[in-house]
Amino acid sequence: QVQLVESGGGLVQAGGSLRLSCVASGRIFSINDAGWYRQAPGKQRELVARITSGGSTSYAGSVKGRFTISRDNAKNTVYLQMNSLKPEDTAVYYCNVDVVLADWRIQKDCWGQGTQVTVSS
C-alpha cells in the first residue's frame, strides 16, 4: 500500500558529501513524521535524524552539525544531506515514515529497503 524508495547512496571519500532521498508513493495523502536510521555491520540500527510534520528536526549527537534532514511535502519526499562524511558514517541508511493514507487512516513505521553509504578514509 505504501512504497518507500531510497536513493543517493554510494561510495565517497572522507570529507565528501552525499544527499539521500526517500520518496513515498502509493495511496497516500501525506507524510507525517519521518526519520533516517542507519545500521553498520555488526551494530544495531540507530536513529540518525528525525523531522516532524511541522518541520522540527532532531539529530544524533554524532551527526549534528554535519547532516541536515529536510522534506518536500508536495513531493512526499524526505532528504538527508550528509556533509563532512567520516568512515564511521559507513552503513546502510533506511528511511522511516508515518503516512496519512488516502482514506485518512494513519500508517505508522513504514520502512524503505535501505541504501548503502560507504565512506573511505
PDB file of C-alpha atoms in Angstrom:
ATOM      1  CA  GLN A   1       0.000   0.000   0.000  1.00  0.00           C
ATOM      2  CA  VAL A   2       2.905   2.332   0.798  1.00  0.00           C
ATOM      3  CA  GLN A   3       6.167   2.152  -1.071  1.00  0.00           C
ATOM      4  CA  LEU A   4       9.337   3.908   0.056  1.00  0.00           C
ATOM      5  CA  VAL A   5      12.247   4.183  -2.333  1.00  0.00           C
ATOM      6  CA  GLU A   6      15.582   5.473  -1.085  1.00  0.00           C
ATOM      7  CA  SER A   7      18.338   6.667  -3.355  1.00  0.00           C
ATOM      8  CA  GLY A   8      21.529   8.685  -3.284  1.00  0.00           C
ATOM      9  CA  GLY A   9      23.860   6.311  -1.503  1.00  0.00           C
ATOM     10  CA  GLY A  10      27.276   5.408  -2.794  1.00  0.00           C
ATOM     11  CA  LEU A  11      30.996   5.451  -2.208  1.00  0.00           C
ATOM     12  CA  VAL A  12      32.597   8.724  -1.173  1.00  0.00           C
ATOM     13  CA  GLN A  13      35.909   9.807   0.319  1.00  0.00           C
ATOM     14  CA  ALA A  14      36.126  11.126   3.850  1.00  0.00           C
ATOM     15  CA  GLY A  15      35.161  14.777   3.912  1.00  0.00           C
ATOM     16  CA  GLY A  16      32.797  14.375   0.997  1.00  0.00           C
ATOM     17  CA  SER A  17      29.037  14.782   0.761  1.00  0.00           C
ATOM     18  CA  LEU A  18      26.018  12.759  -0.258  1.00  0.00           C
ATOM     19  CA  ARG A  19      22.319  13.530  -0.410  1.00  0.00           C
ATOM     20  CA  LEU A  20      19.873  10.751   0.287  1.00  0.00           C
ATOM     21  CA  SER A  21      16.277  10.879  -0.906  1.00  0.00           C
ATOM     22  CA  CYS A  22      13.260   8.897   0.229  1.00  0.00           C
ATOM     23  CA  VAL A  23      10.147   9.034  -1.935  1.00  0.00           C
ATOM     24  CA  ALA A  24       6.847   7.739  -0.603  1.00  0.00           C
ATOM     25  CA  SER A  25       4.238   6.550  -3.086  1.00  0.00           C
ATOM     26  CA  GLY A  26       1.035   4.601  -3.158  1.00  0.00           C
ATOM     27  CA  ARG A  27      -2.402   5.514  -1.907  1.00  0.00           C
ATOM     28  CA  ILE A  28      -1.122   8.139   0.477  1.00  0.00           C
ATOM     29  CA  PHE A  29      -2.170  11.660   1.243  1.00  0.00           C
ATOM     30  CA  SER A  30       0.900  12.929   3.061  1.00  0.00           C
ATOM     31  CA  ILE A  31       3.892  12.085   5.210  1.00  0.00           C
ATOM     32  CA  ASN A  32       3.683  12.790   8.928  1.00  0.00           C
ATOM     33  CA  ASP A  33       6.838  12.371  10.977  1.00  0.00           C
ATOM     34  CA  ALA A  34       9.853  10.916   9.202  1.00  0.00           C
ATOM     35  CA  GLY A  35      13.351   9.826  10.020  1.00  0.00           C
ATOM     36  CA  TRP A  36      16.570   8.369   8.776  1.00  0.00           C
ATOM     37  CA  TYR A  37      18.214   5.423  10.529  1.00  0.00           C
ATOM     38  CA  ARG A  38      21.430   3.594   9.802  1.00  0.00           C
ATOM     39  CA  GLN A  39      22.870   0.191  10.513  1.00  0.00           C
ATOM     40  CA  ALA A  40      26.549  -0.600  10.292  1.00  0.00           C
ATOM     41  CA  PRO A  41      27.816  -4.192  10.054  1.00  0.00           C
ATOM     42  CA  GLY A  42      27.597  -5.920  13.415  1.00  0.00           C
ATOM     43  CA  LYS A  43      25.793  -2.998  15.030  1.00  0.00           C
ATOM     44  CA  GLN A  44      22.217  -2.182  15.933  1.00  0.00           C
ATOM     45  CA  ARG A  45      20.147   0.135  13.824  1.00  0.00           C
ATOM     46  CA  GLU A  46      20.365   3.676  15.164  1.00  0.00           C
ATOM     47  CA  LEU A  47      18.423   6.872  14.676  1.00  0.00           C
ATOM     48  CA  VAL A  48      20.293   9.495  12.687  1.00  0.00           C
ATOM     49  CA  ALA A  49      17.755  12.287  12.287  1.00  0.00           C
ATOM     50  CA  ARG A  50      14.035  12.923  12.504  1.00  0.00           C
ATOM     51  CA  ILE A  51      11.699  15.600  11.198  1.00  0.00           C
ATOM     52  CA  THR A  52       8.150  16.183  12.354  1.00  0.00           C
ATOM     53  CA  SER A  53       5.184  17.048  10.197  1.00  0.00           C
ATOM     54  CA  GLY A  54       5.671  20.622  11.326  1.00  0.00           C
ATOM     55  CA  GLY A  55       9.308  20.695  10.282  1.00  0.00           C
ATOM     56  CA  SER A  56      11.006  20.379  13.678  1.00  0.00           C
ATOM     57  CA  THR A  57      14.227  18.418  13.473  1.00  0.00           C
ATOM     58  CA  SER A  58      16.429  16.418  15.812  1.00  0.00           C
ATOM     59  CA  TYR A  59      19.767  14.688  15.309  1.00  0.00           C
ATOM     60  CA  ALA A  60      22.017  12.092  16.826  1.00  0.00           C
ATOM     61  CA  GLY A  61      24.966  13.707  18.519  1.00  0.00           C
ATOM     62  CA  SER A  62      27.404  12.011  16.170  1.00  0.00           C
ATOM     63  CA  VAL A  63      25.950  13.749  13.100  1.00  0.00           C
ATOM     64  CA  LYS A  64      24.801  17.089  14.497  1.00  0.00           C
ATOM     65  CA  GLY A  65      26.258  19.943  12.521  1.00  0.00           C
ATOM     66  CA  ARG A  66      27.141  17.685   9.578  1.00  0.00           C
ATOM     67  CA  PHE A  67      23.802  16.192   8.497  1.00  0.00           C
ATOM     68  CA  THR A  68      20.573  18.002   7.639  1.00  0.00           C
ATOM     69  CA  ILE A  69      17.167  16.380   7.309  1.00  0.00           C
ATOM     70  CA  SER A  70      14.520  18.126   5.243  1.00  0.00           C
ATOM     71  CA  ARG A  71      11.280  17.406   3.446  1.00  0.00           C
ATOM     72  CA  ASP A  72       9.290  18.396   0.374  1.00  0.00           C
ATOM     73  CA  ASN A  73       5.652  17.799   1.233  1.00  0.00           C
ATOM     74  CA  ALA A  74       4.484  18.386  -2.335  1.00  0.00           C
ATOM     75  CA  LYS A  75       6.689  15.534  -3.498  1.00  0.00           C
ATOM     76  CA  ASN A  76       6.182  13.263  -0.458  1.00  0.00           C
ATOM     77  CA  THR A  77       9.949  13.173  -0.195  1.00  0.00           C
ATOM     78  CA  VAL A  78      12.367  13.294   2.714  1.00  0.00           C
ATOM     79  CA  TYR A  79      16.043  14.146   2.285  1.00  0.00           C
ATOM     80  CA  LEU A  80      19.219  13.677   4.265  1.00  0.00           C
ATOM     81  CA  GLN A  81      22.090  15.953   3.298  1.00  0.00           C
ATOM     82  CA  MET A  82      25.312  14.493   4.643  1.00  0.00           C
ATOM     83  CA  ASN A  83      28.431  16.655   4.703  1.00  0.00           C
ATOM     84  CA  SER A  84      31.913  16.138   6.109  1.00  0.00           C
ATOM     85  CA  LEU A  85      31.405  12.406   5.939  1.00  0.00           C
ATOM     86  CA  LYS A  86      33.590  10.155   8.053  1.00  0.00           C
ATOM     87  CA  PRO A  87      34.451   6.458   7.686  1.00  0.00           C
ATOM     88  CA  GLU A  88      32.334   5.763  10.774  1.00  0.00           C
ATOM     89  CA  ASP A  89      29.284   7.004   8.853  1.00  0.00           C
ATOM     90  CA  THR A  90      29.530   3.891   6.680  1.00  0.00           C
ATOM     91  CA  ALA A  91      26.258   1.989   6.986  1.00  0.00           C
ATOM     92  CA  VAL A  92      23.027   1.088   5.266  1.00  0.00           C
ATOM     93  CA  TYR A  93      20.696   4.068   5.638  1.00  0.00           C
ATOM     94  CA  TYR A  94      16.974   3.496   5.992  1.00  0.00           C
ATOM     95  CA  CYS A  95      14.052   5.858   5.670  1.00  0.00           C
ATOM     96  CA  ASN A  96      11.227   5.537   8.190  1.00  0.00           C
ATOM     97  CA  VAL A  97       7.951   7.430   7.880  1.00  0.00           C
ATOM     98  CA  ASP A  98       4.445   7.640   9.238  1.00  0.00           C
ATOM     99  CA  VAL A  99       1.971   8.386   6.478  1.00  0.00           C
ATOM    100  CA  VAL A 100      -1.599   9.566   6.168  1.00  0.00           C
ATOM    101  CA  LEU A 101      -3.304   7.253   3.718  1.00  0.00           C
ATOM    102  CA  ALA A 102      -5.787   8.388   1.103  1.00  0.00           C
ATOM    103  CA  ASP A 103      -8.618   7.176   3.321  1.00  0.00           C
ATOM    104  CA  TRP A 104      -7.237   9.302   6.201  1.00  0.00           C
ATOM    105  CA  ARG A 105      -6.009   6.336   8.222  1.00  0.00           C
ATOM    106  CA  ILE A 106      -2.502   6.689   9.590  1.00  0.00           C
ATOM    107  CA  GLN A 107       0.032   4.001   8.817  1.00  0.00           C
ATOM    108  CA  LYS A 108       2.996   4.136  11.122  1.00  0.00           C
ATOM    109  CA  ASP A 109       6.511   2.815  10.889  1.00  0.00           C
ATOM    110  CA  CYS A 110       6.943   2.330   7.154  1.00  0.00           C
ATOM    111  CA  TRP A 111      10.485   1.352   6.138  1.00  0.00           C
ATOM    112  CA  GLY A 112      12.385   1.632   2.915  1.00  0.00           C
ATOM    113  CA  GLN A 113      14.755  -1.014   1.565  1.00  0.00           C
ATOM    114  CA  GLY A 114      17.873   0.898   2.533  1.00  0.00           C
ATOM    115  CA  THR A 115      20.701   2.489   0.617  1.00  0.00           C
ATOM    116  CA  GLN A 116      24.383   1.766   1.188  1.00  0.00           C
ATOM    117  CA  VAL A 117      26.701   4.611   2.149  1.00  0.00           C
ATOM    118  CA  THR A 118      30.409   3.823   2.202  1.00  0.00           C
ATOM    119  CA  VAL A 119      32.978   6.397   3.268  1.00  0.00           C
ATOM    120  CA  SER A 120      36.602   5.621   2.525  1.00  0.00           C
ATOM    121  CA  SER A 121      39.470   7.047   4.545  1.00  0.00           C
TER     122      SER A 121
END
